[in-house]
Amino acid sequence: MTDPLPPGVLLRASAVRLGFDDGELARLVRSKQLDRLQRGAYIDPHADRAARARAVIVATVAGLRLPGAVSHGSAAVLHGLPTWRVGSARVHVTRTPPASGASSRRVHLHVARLGAEETTVVDGVLTTDVTRTVVDLARTLTFESAVVTADAALALGSTTAAQLDDALRRMGGAPGTRRAARVIAFADRRSESVGESRSRVLIHRIGLTAPDLQVEVRRPDGSLVGRCDFGWDAQRTLGEFDGRVKYGRLLRPGESAGDVVYREKLREDEMRDLGREVVRWTWPELEEPGVVAARLRRAFTRGSHRR
């Protein structure tokens, strides 16, 4: 055997064409040179979680007897869009009427109108395009989960608000369109992470004024102190979602995490010296809206007095 293993998912049919036989594949699995994803599908054992999720989708679609387009949360995975609390146990596939059939343990089947212009090919698989994917998720997910993916798609430039509105209009009175309209109206391309999107939803739900996003704070001479995730100018208050990924992004060559935390503290101290309140919250606190609400309201009161 001299042929290299291809990247991504290795299907048995492809392996046979490359000169492998079932015995060889079994030996590669036993020696941990391959992992068996499911019947007739294998992957590099060192593949990361994202690659495995994509591979499961590709392998499942390859085993379908009837064609369809990967859609909903499965399409989001193939497009590399973040999701929040979206089930991944089954692959979502959409077929157009008058298609029929039933969902199974591995496949969640949808039957809906789907124009050719609403599909694309990802990893060799027919998939709903980003715009249709976002609209489908907005129709079927909770508001918070749908906003996470919609924000990310807009931030990446993979779709626009106008394209989302147009796709929703073409769907007419399909189930969930009113729910989707609320998501699309709320979505914002300036949101830079899952945590920031969830924070926007939390702020909305607790009834606080909608913040500005990615707010720059400058010194009297116009030089930049820094940028904060959220800002309420009237209340002289800034908000920051603290996620580990953010601190990783802020690392400079040769720095440790402690260096970043210290630099962030100095930045925050200077913002306070310039008359701003700074409020931070973390992943666990996103599950405790009352805690975040109280912290922000106290800051609003102090900020109003500063003003």
PDB file of N, CA, C and O in Angstrom, residues 98-132:
ATOM      1  N   PRO A  98     -42.566  17.117  -4.740  1.00  0.00           N
ATOM      2  CA  PRO A  98     -43.415  16.280  -3.876  1.00  0.00           C
ATOM      3  C   PRO A  98     -42.657  15.171  -3.176  1.00  0.00           C
ATOM      4  O   PRO A  98     -43.208  14.085  -2.969  1.00  0.00           O
ATOM      5  N   ALA A  99     -41.401  15.415  -2.842  1.00  0.00           N
ATOM      6  CA  ALA A  99     -40.601  14.389  -2.172  1.00  0.00           C
ATOM      7  C   ALA A  99     -41.299  13.928  -0.906  1.00  0.00           C
ATOM      8  O   ALA A  99     -42.019  14.678  -0.242  1.00  0.00           O
ATOM      9  N   SER A 100     -41.073  12.696  -0.578  1.00  0.00           N
ATOM     10  CA  SER A 100     -41.639  12.142   0.646  1.00  0.00           C
ATOM     11  C   SER A 100     -40.582  11.271   1.299  1.00  0.00           C
ATOM     12  O   SER A 100     -39.505  11.062   0.755  1.00  0.00           O
ATOM     13  N   GLY A 101     -40.895  10.774   2.423  1.00  0.00           N
ATOM     14  CA  GLY A 101     -39.943   9.941   3.142  1.00  0.00           C
ATOM     15  C   GLY A 101     -40.030  10.247   4.616  1.00  0.00           C
ATOM     16  O   GLY A 101     -40.779  11.131   5.045  1.00  0.00           O
ATOM     17  N   ALA A 102     -39.277   9.546   5.389  1.00  0.00           N
ATOM     18  CA  ALA A 102     -39.329   9.704   6.837  1.00  0.00           C
ATOM     19  C   ALA A 102     -37.940   9.964   7.380  1.00  0.00           C
ATOM     20  O   ALA A 102     -36.933   9.558   6.794  1.00  0.00           O
ATOM     21  N   SER A 103     -37.893  10.674   8.497  1.00  0.00           N
ATOM     22  CA  SER A 103     -36.624  10.867   9.189  1.00  0.00           C
ATOM     23  C   SER A 103     -36.180   9.534   9.777  1.00  0.00           C
ATOM     24  O   SER A 103     -36.966   8.594   9.897  1.00  0.00           O
ATOM     25  N   SER A 104     -34.911   9.463  10.136  1.00  0.00           N
ATOM     26  CA  SER A 104     -34.375   8.229  10.692  1.00  0.00           C
ATOM     27  C   SER A 104     -33.455   8.566  11.855  1.00  0.00           C
ATOM     28  O   SER A 104     -33.334   9.720  12.262  1.00  0.00           O
ATOM     29  N   ARG A 105     -32.797   7.558  12.362  1.00  0.00           N
ATOM     30  CA  ARG A 105     -31.885   7.773  13.489  1.00  0.00           C
ATOM     31  C   ARG A 105     -30.748   8.708  13.114  1.00  0.00           C
ATOM     32  O   ARG A 105     -30.236   9.435  13.952  1.00  0.00           O
ATOM     33  N   ARG A 106     -30.360   8.694  11.841  1.00  0.00           N
ATOM     34  CA  ARG A 106     -29.229   9.515  11.402  1.00  0.00           C
ATOM     35  C   ARG A 106     -29.630  10.753  10.618  1.00  0.00           C
ATOM     36  O   ARG A 106     -28.829  11.675  10.489  1.00  0.00           O
ATOM     37  N   VAL A 107     -30.840  10.774  10.081  1.00  0.00           N
ATOM     38  CA  VAL A 107     -31.246  11.857   9.180  1.00  0.00           C
ATOM     39  C   VAL A 107     -32.540  12.507   9.644  1.00  0.00           C
ATOM     40  O   VAL A 107     -33.507  11.820   9.962  1.00  0.00           O
ATOM     41  N   HIS A 108     -32.545  13.842   9.694  1.00  0.00           N
ATOM     42  CA  HIS A 108     -33.756  14.615   9.943  1.00  0.00           C
ATOM     43  C   HIS A 108     -34.181  15.177   8.594  1.00  0.00           C
ATOM     44  O   HIS A 108     -33.520  16.067   8.049  1.00  0.00           O
ATOM     45  N   LEU A 109     -35.267  14.689   8.061  1.00  0.00           N
ATOM     46  CA  LEU A 109     -35.712  15.068   6.719  1.00  0.00           C
ATOM     47  C   LEU A 109     -36.684  16.244   6.771  1.00  0.00           C
ATOM     48  O   LEU A 109     -37.630  16.258   7.545  1.00  0.00           O
ATOM     49  N   HIS A 110     -36.429  17.243   5.903  1.00  0.00           N
ATOM     50  CA  HIS A 110     -37.341  18.366   5.718  1.00  0.00           C
ATOM     51  C   HIS A 110     -37.820  18.341   4.266  1.00  0.00           C
ATOM     52  O   HIS A 110     -37.045  18.009   3.360  1.00  0.00           O
ATOM     53  N   VAL A 111     -39.066  18.697   4.043  1.00  0.00           N
ATOM     54  CA  VAL A 111     -39.597  18.847   2.688  1.00  0.00           C
ATOM     55  C   VAL A 111     -40.026  20.294   2.540  1.00  0.00           C
ATOM     56  O   VAL A 111     -40.902  20.766   3.265  1.00  0.00           O
ATOM     57  N   ALA A 112     -39.384  21.017   1.627  1.00  0.00           N
ATOM     58  CA  ALA A 112     -39.662  22.446   1.471  1.00  0.00           C
ATOM     59  C   ALA A 112     -39.216  22.906   0.095  1.00  0.00           C
ATOM     60  O   ALA A 112     -38.367  22.273  -0.546  1.00  0.00           O
ATOM     61  N   ARG A 113     -39.796  24.011  -0.340  1.00  0.00           N
ATOM     62  CA  ARG A 113     -39.349  24.597  -1.603  1.00  0.00           C
ATOM     63  C   ARG A 113     -37.909  25.081  -1.450  1.00  0.00           C
ATOM     64  O   ARG A 113     -37.561  25.707  -0.441  1.00  0.00           O
ATOM     65  N   LEU A 114     -37.108  24.807  -2.444  1.00  0.00           N
ATOM     66  CA  LEU A 114     -35.698  25.158  -2.379  1.00  0.00           C
ATOM     67  C   LEU A 114     -35.198  25.409  -3.794  1.00  0.00           C
ATOM     68  O   LEU A 114     -35.059  24.488  -4.593  1.00  0.00           O
ATOM     69  N   GLY A 115     -34.950  26.680  -4.124  1.00  0.00           N
ATOM     70  CA  GLY A 115     -34.488  27.020  -5.457  1.00  0.00           C
ATOM     71  C   GLY A 115     -33.023  26.664  -5.660  1.00  0.00           C
ATOM     72  O   GLY A 115     -32.240  26.617  -4.702  1.00  0.00           O
ATOM     73  N   ALA A 116     -32.659  26.429  -6.909  1.00  0.00           N
ATOM     74  CA  ALA A 116     -31.264  26.098  -7.223  1.00  0.00           C
ATOM     75  C   ALA A 116     -30.329  27.207  -6.769  1.00  0.00           C
ATOM     76  O   ALA A 116     -29.183  26.954  -6.370  1.00  0.00           O
ATOM     77  N   GLU A 117     -30.807  28.463  -6.814  1.00  0.00           N
ATOM     78  CA  GLU A 117     -29.969  29.592  -6.413  1.00  0.00           C
ATOM     79  C   GLU A 117     -29.753  29.645  -4.903  1.00  0.00           C
ATOM     80  O   GLU A 117     -28.924  30.418  -4.406  1.00  0.00           O
ATOM     81  N   GLU A 118     -30.475  28.813  -4.151  1.00  0.00           N
ATOM     82  CA  GLU A 118     -30.335  28.778  -2.697  1.00  0.00           C
ATOM     83  C   GLU A 118     -29.438  27.644  -2.235  1.00  0.00           C
ATOM     84  O   GLU A 118     -29.345  27.366  -1.035  1.00  0.00           O
ATOM     85  N   THR A 119     -28.763  26.993  -3.176  1.00  0.00           N
ATOM     86  CA  THR A 119     -27.877  25.889  -2.823  1.00  0.00           C
ATOM     87  C   THR A 119     -26.472  26.151  -3.353  1.00  0.00           C
ATOM     88  O   THR A 119     -26.254  26.961  -4.246  1.00  0.00           O
ATOM     89  N   THR A 120     -25.528  25.450  -2.777  1.00  0.00           N
ATOM     90  CA  THR A 120     -24.144  25.503  -3.210  1.00  0.00           C
ATOM     91  C   THR A 120     -23.528  24.142  -2.901  1.00  0.00           C
ATOM     92  O   THR A 120     -24.203  23.260  -2.361  1.00  0.00           O
ATOM     93  N   VAL A 121     -22.280  23.957  -3.253  1.00  0.00           N
ATOM     94  CA  VAL A 121     -21.597  22.689  -2.975  1.00  0.00           C
ATOM     95  C   VAL A 121     -20.464  22.951  -1.990  1.00  0.00           C
ATOM     96  O   VAL A 121     -19.610  23.810  -2.215  1.00  0.00           O
ATOM     97  N   VAL A 122     -20.475  22.237  -0.869  1.00  0.00           N
ATOM     98  CA  VAL A 122     -19.435  22.349   0.152  1.00  0.00           C
ATOM     99  C   VAL A 122     -18.913  20.948   0.452  1.00  0.00           C
ATOM    100  O   VAL A 122     -19.699  20.034   0.703  1.00  0.00           O
ATOM    101  N   ASP A 123     -17.611  20.781   0.410  1.00  0.00           N
ATOM    102  CA  ASP A 123     -17.005  19.460   0.649  1.00  0.00           C
ATOM    103  C   ASP A 123     -17.599  18.405  -0.286  1.00  0.00           C
ATOM    104  O   ASP A 123     -17.777  17.244   0.098  1.00  0.00           O
ATOM    105  N   GLY A 124     -17.957  18.834  -1.498  1.00  0.00           N
ATOM    106  CA  GLY A 124     -18.514  17.906  -2.468  1.00  0.00           C
ATOM    107  C   GLY A 124     -19.960  17.543  -2.226  1.00  0.00           C
ATOM    108  O   GLY A 124     -20.488  16.641  -2.886  1.00  0.00           O
ATOM    109  N   VAL A 125     -20.616  18.255  -1.303  1.00  0.00           N
ATOM    110  CA  VAL A 125     -21.988  17.916  -0.913  1.00  0.00           C
ATOM    111  C   VAL A 125     -22.911  19.088  -1.240  1.00  0.00           C
ATOM    112  O   VAL A 125     -22.602  20.243  -0.936  1.00  0.00           O
ATOM    113  N   LEU A 126     -24.066  18.801  -1.851  1.00  0.00           N
ATOM    114  CA  LEU A 126     -25.057  19.828  -2.104  1.00  0.00           C
ATOM    115  C   LEU A 126     -25.589  20.343  -0.767  1.00  0.00           C
ATOM    116  O   LEU A 126     -26.038  19.559   0.077  1.00  0.00           O
ATOM    117  N   THR A 127     -25.546  21.664  -0.584  1.00  0.00           N
ATOM    118  CA  THR A 127     -25.844  22.279   0.709  1.00  0.00           C
ATOM    119  C   THR A 127     -26.621  23.570   0.490  1.00  0.00           C
ATOM    120  O   THR A 127     -26.392  24.276  -0.492  1.00  0.00           O
ATOM    121  N   THR A 128     -27.528  23.894   1.384  1.00  0.00           N
ATOM    122  CA  THR A 128     -28.170  25.206   1.295  1.00  0.00           C
ATOM    123  C   THR A 128     -27.104  26.285   1.482  1.00  0.00           C
ATOM    124  O   THR A 128     -26.165  26.118   2.266  1.00  0.00           O
ATOM    125  N   ASP A 129     -27.242  27.390   0.735  1.00  0.00           N
ATOM    126  CA  ASP A 129     -26.248  28.450   0.866  1.00  0.00           C
ATOM    127  C   ASP A 129     -26.391  29.123   2.231  1.00  0.00           C
ATOM    128  O   ASP A 129     -27.313  28.828   3.002  1.00  0.00           O
ATOM    129  N   VAL A 130     -25.455  30.008   2.551  1.00  0.00           N
ATOM    130  CA  VAL A 130     -25.440  30.601   3.889  1.00  0.00           C
ATOM    131  C   VAL A 130     -26.732  31.353   4.178  1.00  0.00           C
ATOM    132  O   VAL A 130     -27.302  31.230   5.271  1.00  0.00           O
ATOM    133  N   THR A 131     -27.219  32.109   3.200  1.00  0.00           N
ATOM    134  CA  THR A 131     -28.436  32.892   3.431  1.00  0.00           C
ATOM    135  C   THR A 131     -29.618  31.998   3.772  1.00  0.00           C
ATOM    136  O   THR A 131     -30.317  32.217   4.773  1.00  0.00           O
ATOM    137  N   ARG A 132     -29.848  30.967   2.978  1.00  0.00           N
ATOM    138  CA  ARG A 132     -30.969  30.064   3.248  1.00  0.00           C
ATOM    139  C   ARG A 132     -30.754  29.311   4.563  1.00  0.00           C
ATOM    140  O   ARG A 132     -31.708  29.083   5.328  1.00  0.00           O
TER     141      ARG A 132
END
